[in-house]
Short mmCIF file of C-alpha atoms in Angstrom, two decimals:
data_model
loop_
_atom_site.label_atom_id
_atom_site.label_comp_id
_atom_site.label_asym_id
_atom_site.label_seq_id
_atom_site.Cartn_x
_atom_site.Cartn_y
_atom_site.Cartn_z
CA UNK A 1 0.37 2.11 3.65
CA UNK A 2 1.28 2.47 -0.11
CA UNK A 3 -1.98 2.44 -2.26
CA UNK A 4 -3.00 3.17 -5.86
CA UNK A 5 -6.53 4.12 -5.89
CA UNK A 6 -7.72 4.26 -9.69
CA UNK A 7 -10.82 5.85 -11.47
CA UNK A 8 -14.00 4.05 -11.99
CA UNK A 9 -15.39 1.99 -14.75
CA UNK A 10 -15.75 3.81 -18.57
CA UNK A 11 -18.31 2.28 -21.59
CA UNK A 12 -16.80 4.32 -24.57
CA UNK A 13 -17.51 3.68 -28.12
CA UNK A 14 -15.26 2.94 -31.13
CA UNK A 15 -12.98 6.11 -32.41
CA UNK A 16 -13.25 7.57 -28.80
CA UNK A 17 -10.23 8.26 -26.22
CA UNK A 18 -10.35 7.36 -22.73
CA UNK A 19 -8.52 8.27 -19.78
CA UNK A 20 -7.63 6.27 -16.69
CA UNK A 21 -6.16 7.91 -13.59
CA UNK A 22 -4.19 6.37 -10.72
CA UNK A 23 -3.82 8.40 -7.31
CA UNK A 24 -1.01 7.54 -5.44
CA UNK A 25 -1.11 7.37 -1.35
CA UNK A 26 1.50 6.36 1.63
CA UNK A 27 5.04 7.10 -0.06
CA UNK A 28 7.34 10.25 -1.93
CA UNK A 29 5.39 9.96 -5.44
CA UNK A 30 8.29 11.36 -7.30
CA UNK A 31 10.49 8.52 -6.14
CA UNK A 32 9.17 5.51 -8.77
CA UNK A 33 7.38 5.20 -11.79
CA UNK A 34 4.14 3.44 -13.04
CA UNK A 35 3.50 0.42 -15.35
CA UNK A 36 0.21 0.35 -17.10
CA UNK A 37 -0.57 -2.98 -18.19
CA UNK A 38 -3.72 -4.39 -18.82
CA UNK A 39 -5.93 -7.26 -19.31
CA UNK A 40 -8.35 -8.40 -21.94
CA UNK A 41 -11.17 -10.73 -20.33
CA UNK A 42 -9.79 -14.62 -20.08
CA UNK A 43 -6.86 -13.12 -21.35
CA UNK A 44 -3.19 -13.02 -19.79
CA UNK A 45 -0.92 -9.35 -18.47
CA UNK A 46 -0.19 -7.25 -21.63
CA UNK A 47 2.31 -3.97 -21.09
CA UNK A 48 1.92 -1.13 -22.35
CA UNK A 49 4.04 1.26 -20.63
CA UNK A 50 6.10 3.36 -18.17
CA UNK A 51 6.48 6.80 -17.01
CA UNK A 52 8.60 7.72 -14.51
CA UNK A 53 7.21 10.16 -11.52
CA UNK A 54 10.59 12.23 -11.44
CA UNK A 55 10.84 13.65 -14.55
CA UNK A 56 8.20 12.32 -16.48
CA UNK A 57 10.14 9.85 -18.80
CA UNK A 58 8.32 7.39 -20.93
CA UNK A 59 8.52 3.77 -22.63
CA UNK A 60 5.40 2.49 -24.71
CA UNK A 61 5.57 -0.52 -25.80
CA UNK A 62 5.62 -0.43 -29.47
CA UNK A 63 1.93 -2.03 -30.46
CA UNK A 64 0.67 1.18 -28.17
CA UNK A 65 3.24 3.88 -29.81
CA UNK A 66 1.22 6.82 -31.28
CA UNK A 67 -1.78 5.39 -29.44
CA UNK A 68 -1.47 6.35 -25.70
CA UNK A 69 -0.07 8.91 -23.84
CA UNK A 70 0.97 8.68 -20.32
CA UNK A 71 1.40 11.35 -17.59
CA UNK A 72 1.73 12.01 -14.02
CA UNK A 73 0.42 15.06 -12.07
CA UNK A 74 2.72 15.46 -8.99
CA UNK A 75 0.24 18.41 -7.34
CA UNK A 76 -1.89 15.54 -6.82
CA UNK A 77 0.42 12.51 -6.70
CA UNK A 78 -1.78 11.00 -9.92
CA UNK A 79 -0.78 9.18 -12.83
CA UNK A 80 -2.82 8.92 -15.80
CA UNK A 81 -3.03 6.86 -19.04
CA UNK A 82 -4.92 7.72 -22.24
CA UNK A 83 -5.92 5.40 -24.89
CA UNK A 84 -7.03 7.20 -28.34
CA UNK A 85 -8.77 5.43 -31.18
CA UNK A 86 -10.29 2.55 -29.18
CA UNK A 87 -11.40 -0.47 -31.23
CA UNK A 88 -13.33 -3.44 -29.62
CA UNK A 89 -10.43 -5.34 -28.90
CA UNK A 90 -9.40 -2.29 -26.00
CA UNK A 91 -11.91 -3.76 -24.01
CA UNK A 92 -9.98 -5.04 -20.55
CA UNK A 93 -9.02 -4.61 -17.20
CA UNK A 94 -6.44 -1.74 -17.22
CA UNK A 95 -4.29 -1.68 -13.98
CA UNK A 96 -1.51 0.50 -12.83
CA UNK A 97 1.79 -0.36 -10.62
CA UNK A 98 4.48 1.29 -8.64
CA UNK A 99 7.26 0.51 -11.13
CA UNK A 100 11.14 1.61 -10.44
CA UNK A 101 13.41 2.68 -13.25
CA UNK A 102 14.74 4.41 -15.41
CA UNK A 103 15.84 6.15 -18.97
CA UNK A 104 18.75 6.99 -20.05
CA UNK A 105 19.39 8.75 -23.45
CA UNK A 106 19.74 5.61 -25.10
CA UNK A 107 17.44 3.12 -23.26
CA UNK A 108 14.97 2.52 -20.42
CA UNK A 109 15.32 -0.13 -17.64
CA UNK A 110 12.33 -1.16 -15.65
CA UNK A 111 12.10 -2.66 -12.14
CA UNK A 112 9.40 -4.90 -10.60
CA UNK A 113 5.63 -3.95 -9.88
CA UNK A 114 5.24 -3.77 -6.34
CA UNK A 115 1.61 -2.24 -5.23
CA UNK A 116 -1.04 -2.22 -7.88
CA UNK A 117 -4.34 -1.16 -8.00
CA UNK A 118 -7.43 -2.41 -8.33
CA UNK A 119 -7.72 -1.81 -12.45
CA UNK A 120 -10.17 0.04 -14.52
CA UNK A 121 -12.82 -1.67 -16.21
CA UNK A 122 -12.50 -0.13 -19.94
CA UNK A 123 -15.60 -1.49 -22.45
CA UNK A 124 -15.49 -0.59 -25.89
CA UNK A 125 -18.61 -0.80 -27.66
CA UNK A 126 -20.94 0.79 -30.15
CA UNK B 1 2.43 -15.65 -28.24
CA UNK B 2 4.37 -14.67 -24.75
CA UNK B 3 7.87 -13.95 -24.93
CA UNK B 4 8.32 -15.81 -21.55
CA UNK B 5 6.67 -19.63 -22.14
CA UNK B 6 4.90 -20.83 -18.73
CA UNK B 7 2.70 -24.01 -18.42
CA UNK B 8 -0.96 -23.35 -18.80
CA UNK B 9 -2.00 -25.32 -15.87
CA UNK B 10 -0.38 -27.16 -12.71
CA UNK B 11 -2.03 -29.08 -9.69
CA UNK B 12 -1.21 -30.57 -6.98
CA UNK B 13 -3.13 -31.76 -3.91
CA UNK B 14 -3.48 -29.83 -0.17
CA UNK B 15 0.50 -29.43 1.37
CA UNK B 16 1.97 -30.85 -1.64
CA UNK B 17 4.70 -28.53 -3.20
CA UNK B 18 4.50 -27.55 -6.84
CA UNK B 19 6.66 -25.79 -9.08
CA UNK B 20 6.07 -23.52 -12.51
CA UNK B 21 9.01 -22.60 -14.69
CA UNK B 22 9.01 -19.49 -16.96
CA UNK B 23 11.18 -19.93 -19.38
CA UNK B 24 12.98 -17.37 -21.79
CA UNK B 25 16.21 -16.17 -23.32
CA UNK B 26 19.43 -13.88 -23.01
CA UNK B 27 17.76 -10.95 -24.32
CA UNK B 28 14.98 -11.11 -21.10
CA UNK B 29 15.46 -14.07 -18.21
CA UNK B 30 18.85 -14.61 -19.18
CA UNK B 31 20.39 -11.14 -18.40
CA UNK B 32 17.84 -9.20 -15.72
CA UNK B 33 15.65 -10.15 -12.65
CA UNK B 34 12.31 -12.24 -12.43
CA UNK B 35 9.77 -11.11 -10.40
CA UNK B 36 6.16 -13.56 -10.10
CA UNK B 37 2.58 -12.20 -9.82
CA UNK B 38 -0.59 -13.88 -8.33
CA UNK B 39 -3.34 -13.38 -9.30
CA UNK B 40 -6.63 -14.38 -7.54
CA UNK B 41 -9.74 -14.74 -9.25
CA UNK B 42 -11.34 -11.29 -9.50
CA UNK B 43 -8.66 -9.57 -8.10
CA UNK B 44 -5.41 -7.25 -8.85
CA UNK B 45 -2.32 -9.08 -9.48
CA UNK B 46 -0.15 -9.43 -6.43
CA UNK B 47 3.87 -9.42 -6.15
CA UNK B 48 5.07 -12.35 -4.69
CA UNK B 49 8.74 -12.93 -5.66
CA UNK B 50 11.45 -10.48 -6.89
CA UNK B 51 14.81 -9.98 -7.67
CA UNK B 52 14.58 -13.81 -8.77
CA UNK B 53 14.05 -15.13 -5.02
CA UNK B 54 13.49 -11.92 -2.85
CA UNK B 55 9.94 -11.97 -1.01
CA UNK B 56 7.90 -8.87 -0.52
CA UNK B 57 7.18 -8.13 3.38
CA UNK B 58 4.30 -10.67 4.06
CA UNK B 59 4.89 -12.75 1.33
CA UNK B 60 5.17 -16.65 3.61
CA UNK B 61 8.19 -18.26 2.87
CA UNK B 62 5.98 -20.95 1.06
CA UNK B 63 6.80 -19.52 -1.92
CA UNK B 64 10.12 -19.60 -3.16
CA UNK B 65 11.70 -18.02 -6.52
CA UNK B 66 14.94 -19.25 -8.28
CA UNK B 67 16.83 -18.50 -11.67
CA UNK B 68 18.93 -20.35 -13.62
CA UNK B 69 20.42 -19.51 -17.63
CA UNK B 70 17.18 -18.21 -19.42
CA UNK B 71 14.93 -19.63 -17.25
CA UNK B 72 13.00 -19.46 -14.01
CA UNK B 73 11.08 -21.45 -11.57
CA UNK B 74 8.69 -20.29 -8.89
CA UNK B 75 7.88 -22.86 -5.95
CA UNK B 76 4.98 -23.44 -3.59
CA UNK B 77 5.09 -25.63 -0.75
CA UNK B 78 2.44 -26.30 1.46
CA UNK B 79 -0.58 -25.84 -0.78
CA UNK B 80 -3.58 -24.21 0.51
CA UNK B 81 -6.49 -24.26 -1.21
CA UNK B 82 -6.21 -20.30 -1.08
CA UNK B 83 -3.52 -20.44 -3.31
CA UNK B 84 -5.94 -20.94 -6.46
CA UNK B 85 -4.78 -18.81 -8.37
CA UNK B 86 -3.32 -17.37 -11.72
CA UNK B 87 0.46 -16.69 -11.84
CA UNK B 88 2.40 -15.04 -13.85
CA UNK B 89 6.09 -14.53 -14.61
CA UNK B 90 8.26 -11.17 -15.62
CA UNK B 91 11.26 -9.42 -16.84
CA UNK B 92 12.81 -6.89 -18.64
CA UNK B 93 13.43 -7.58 -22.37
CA UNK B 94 16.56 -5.79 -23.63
CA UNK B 95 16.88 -4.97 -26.84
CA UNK B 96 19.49 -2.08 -28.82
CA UNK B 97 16.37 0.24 -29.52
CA UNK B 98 14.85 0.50 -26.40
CA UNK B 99 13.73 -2.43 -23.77
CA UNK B 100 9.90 -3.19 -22.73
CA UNK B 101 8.68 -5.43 -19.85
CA UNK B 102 7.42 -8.41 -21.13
CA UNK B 103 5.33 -11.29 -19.27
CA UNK B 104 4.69 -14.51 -19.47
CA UNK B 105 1.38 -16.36 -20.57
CA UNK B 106 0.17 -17.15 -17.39
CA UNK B 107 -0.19 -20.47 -15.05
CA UNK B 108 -3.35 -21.70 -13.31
CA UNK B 109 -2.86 -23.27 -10.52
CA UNK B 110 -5.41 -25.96 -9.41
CA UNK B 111 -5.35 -27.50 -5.88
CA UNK B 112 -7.05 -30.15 -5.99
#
């Protein structure tokens, strides 16, 4: 069955970077993409971005630009999301999702989120 | 503020249906497919509609999706008490630049 297995739980403090992997499980890797999208306690789904598993196109949404950095490791069918400069208000749930789509020179198109995993407890404090 | 505007909260008694709409414009609901999330309490979110109406294997047929214009309307009939939940709506926004997914606010559903 498809899965996304992610990493465990990080406590980092303010001005650090974290990264969050994603290991993929049960289908061809290279044929979708992942969302990253988390969630701030009591809070609602934010996006933050896509990367597609063929050939490693992005889309950040714009609040994240210059901030994160997403890539996928097709060895070992992982995806992984990094989050520079954290500040307080980083502290969330992040998940990952199976995403389809695409990029063309001009624009990206993104698909539904069909398997997601369990999310990554980020905490951001001094 | 969410792009997408969904109602904060709906109930509705045991095998009662509800519905929660998800509304948006051209630039998101108006021109691409809704898909609907559920989210239990503690727990991953969960596709349960796409493609406006299409149901994931397993997903019962409880749950229904429709679209019409720039907005959207997800259905549940038969209300368990299982189906407590948080659920949310999305889409692609399209703009010249480049597009970004965008969601919607979030409903919590209460059976009563």
């Amino acid at each position: 069955q498809v899965q996304l297995v992610q990493s465990g739980a990080e406590v980092k403090k303010p001005g650090a970077s974290v990264k969050v992997s994603c290991k993929a499980s049960g289908y061809t890797f290279t044929s979708s993409g992942f969302s990253w999208v988390r969630q701030a306690p009591g809070q609602g789904l934010e996006w933050m971005g896509w990367i597609s598993a063929y050939n490693d196109n992005t889309n950040y949404a714009q609040r994240f630009q210059g901030r994160v950095t997403m890539t996928t490791d097709t060895s070992t069918s992982t995806a992984y999301m990094e989050l520079r400069s954290l500040r307080s208000d980083d502290t969330a749930v992040y998940f990952c999702a199976r995403t389809g789509g695409y990029c063309s020179s001009i624009n990206c198109y993104n698909d539904y989120m069909d398997v997601w995993g369990k999310g990554t407890t980020v905490t951001v404090s001094s | 503020q969410s792009v997408l505007t969904q109602p904060p909260s709906v109930s509705a008694a045991p095998g009662q249906k509800v519905t929660i709409s998800c509304s948006g414009s051209s630039s998101n609901i108006g021109n691409n497919y809704v898909s609907w999330y559920q989210q239990l309490p503690g727990t991953a979110p969960k596709l349960l509609i796409y493609d406006n109406n299409k149901r994931p294997s397993g997903i019962p047929d409880r749950f229904s999706g429709s679209k019409s214009g720039t907005s959207a309307t997800l259905g549940i009939s038969g209300l368990q008490t299982g189906d407590e939940a948080d659920y949310y709506c999305g889409t692609w926004h399209s703009s010249l630049s480049s597009g970004h997914w965008v969601f919607g606010g979030g409903t919590k559903l209460t059976v009563l």
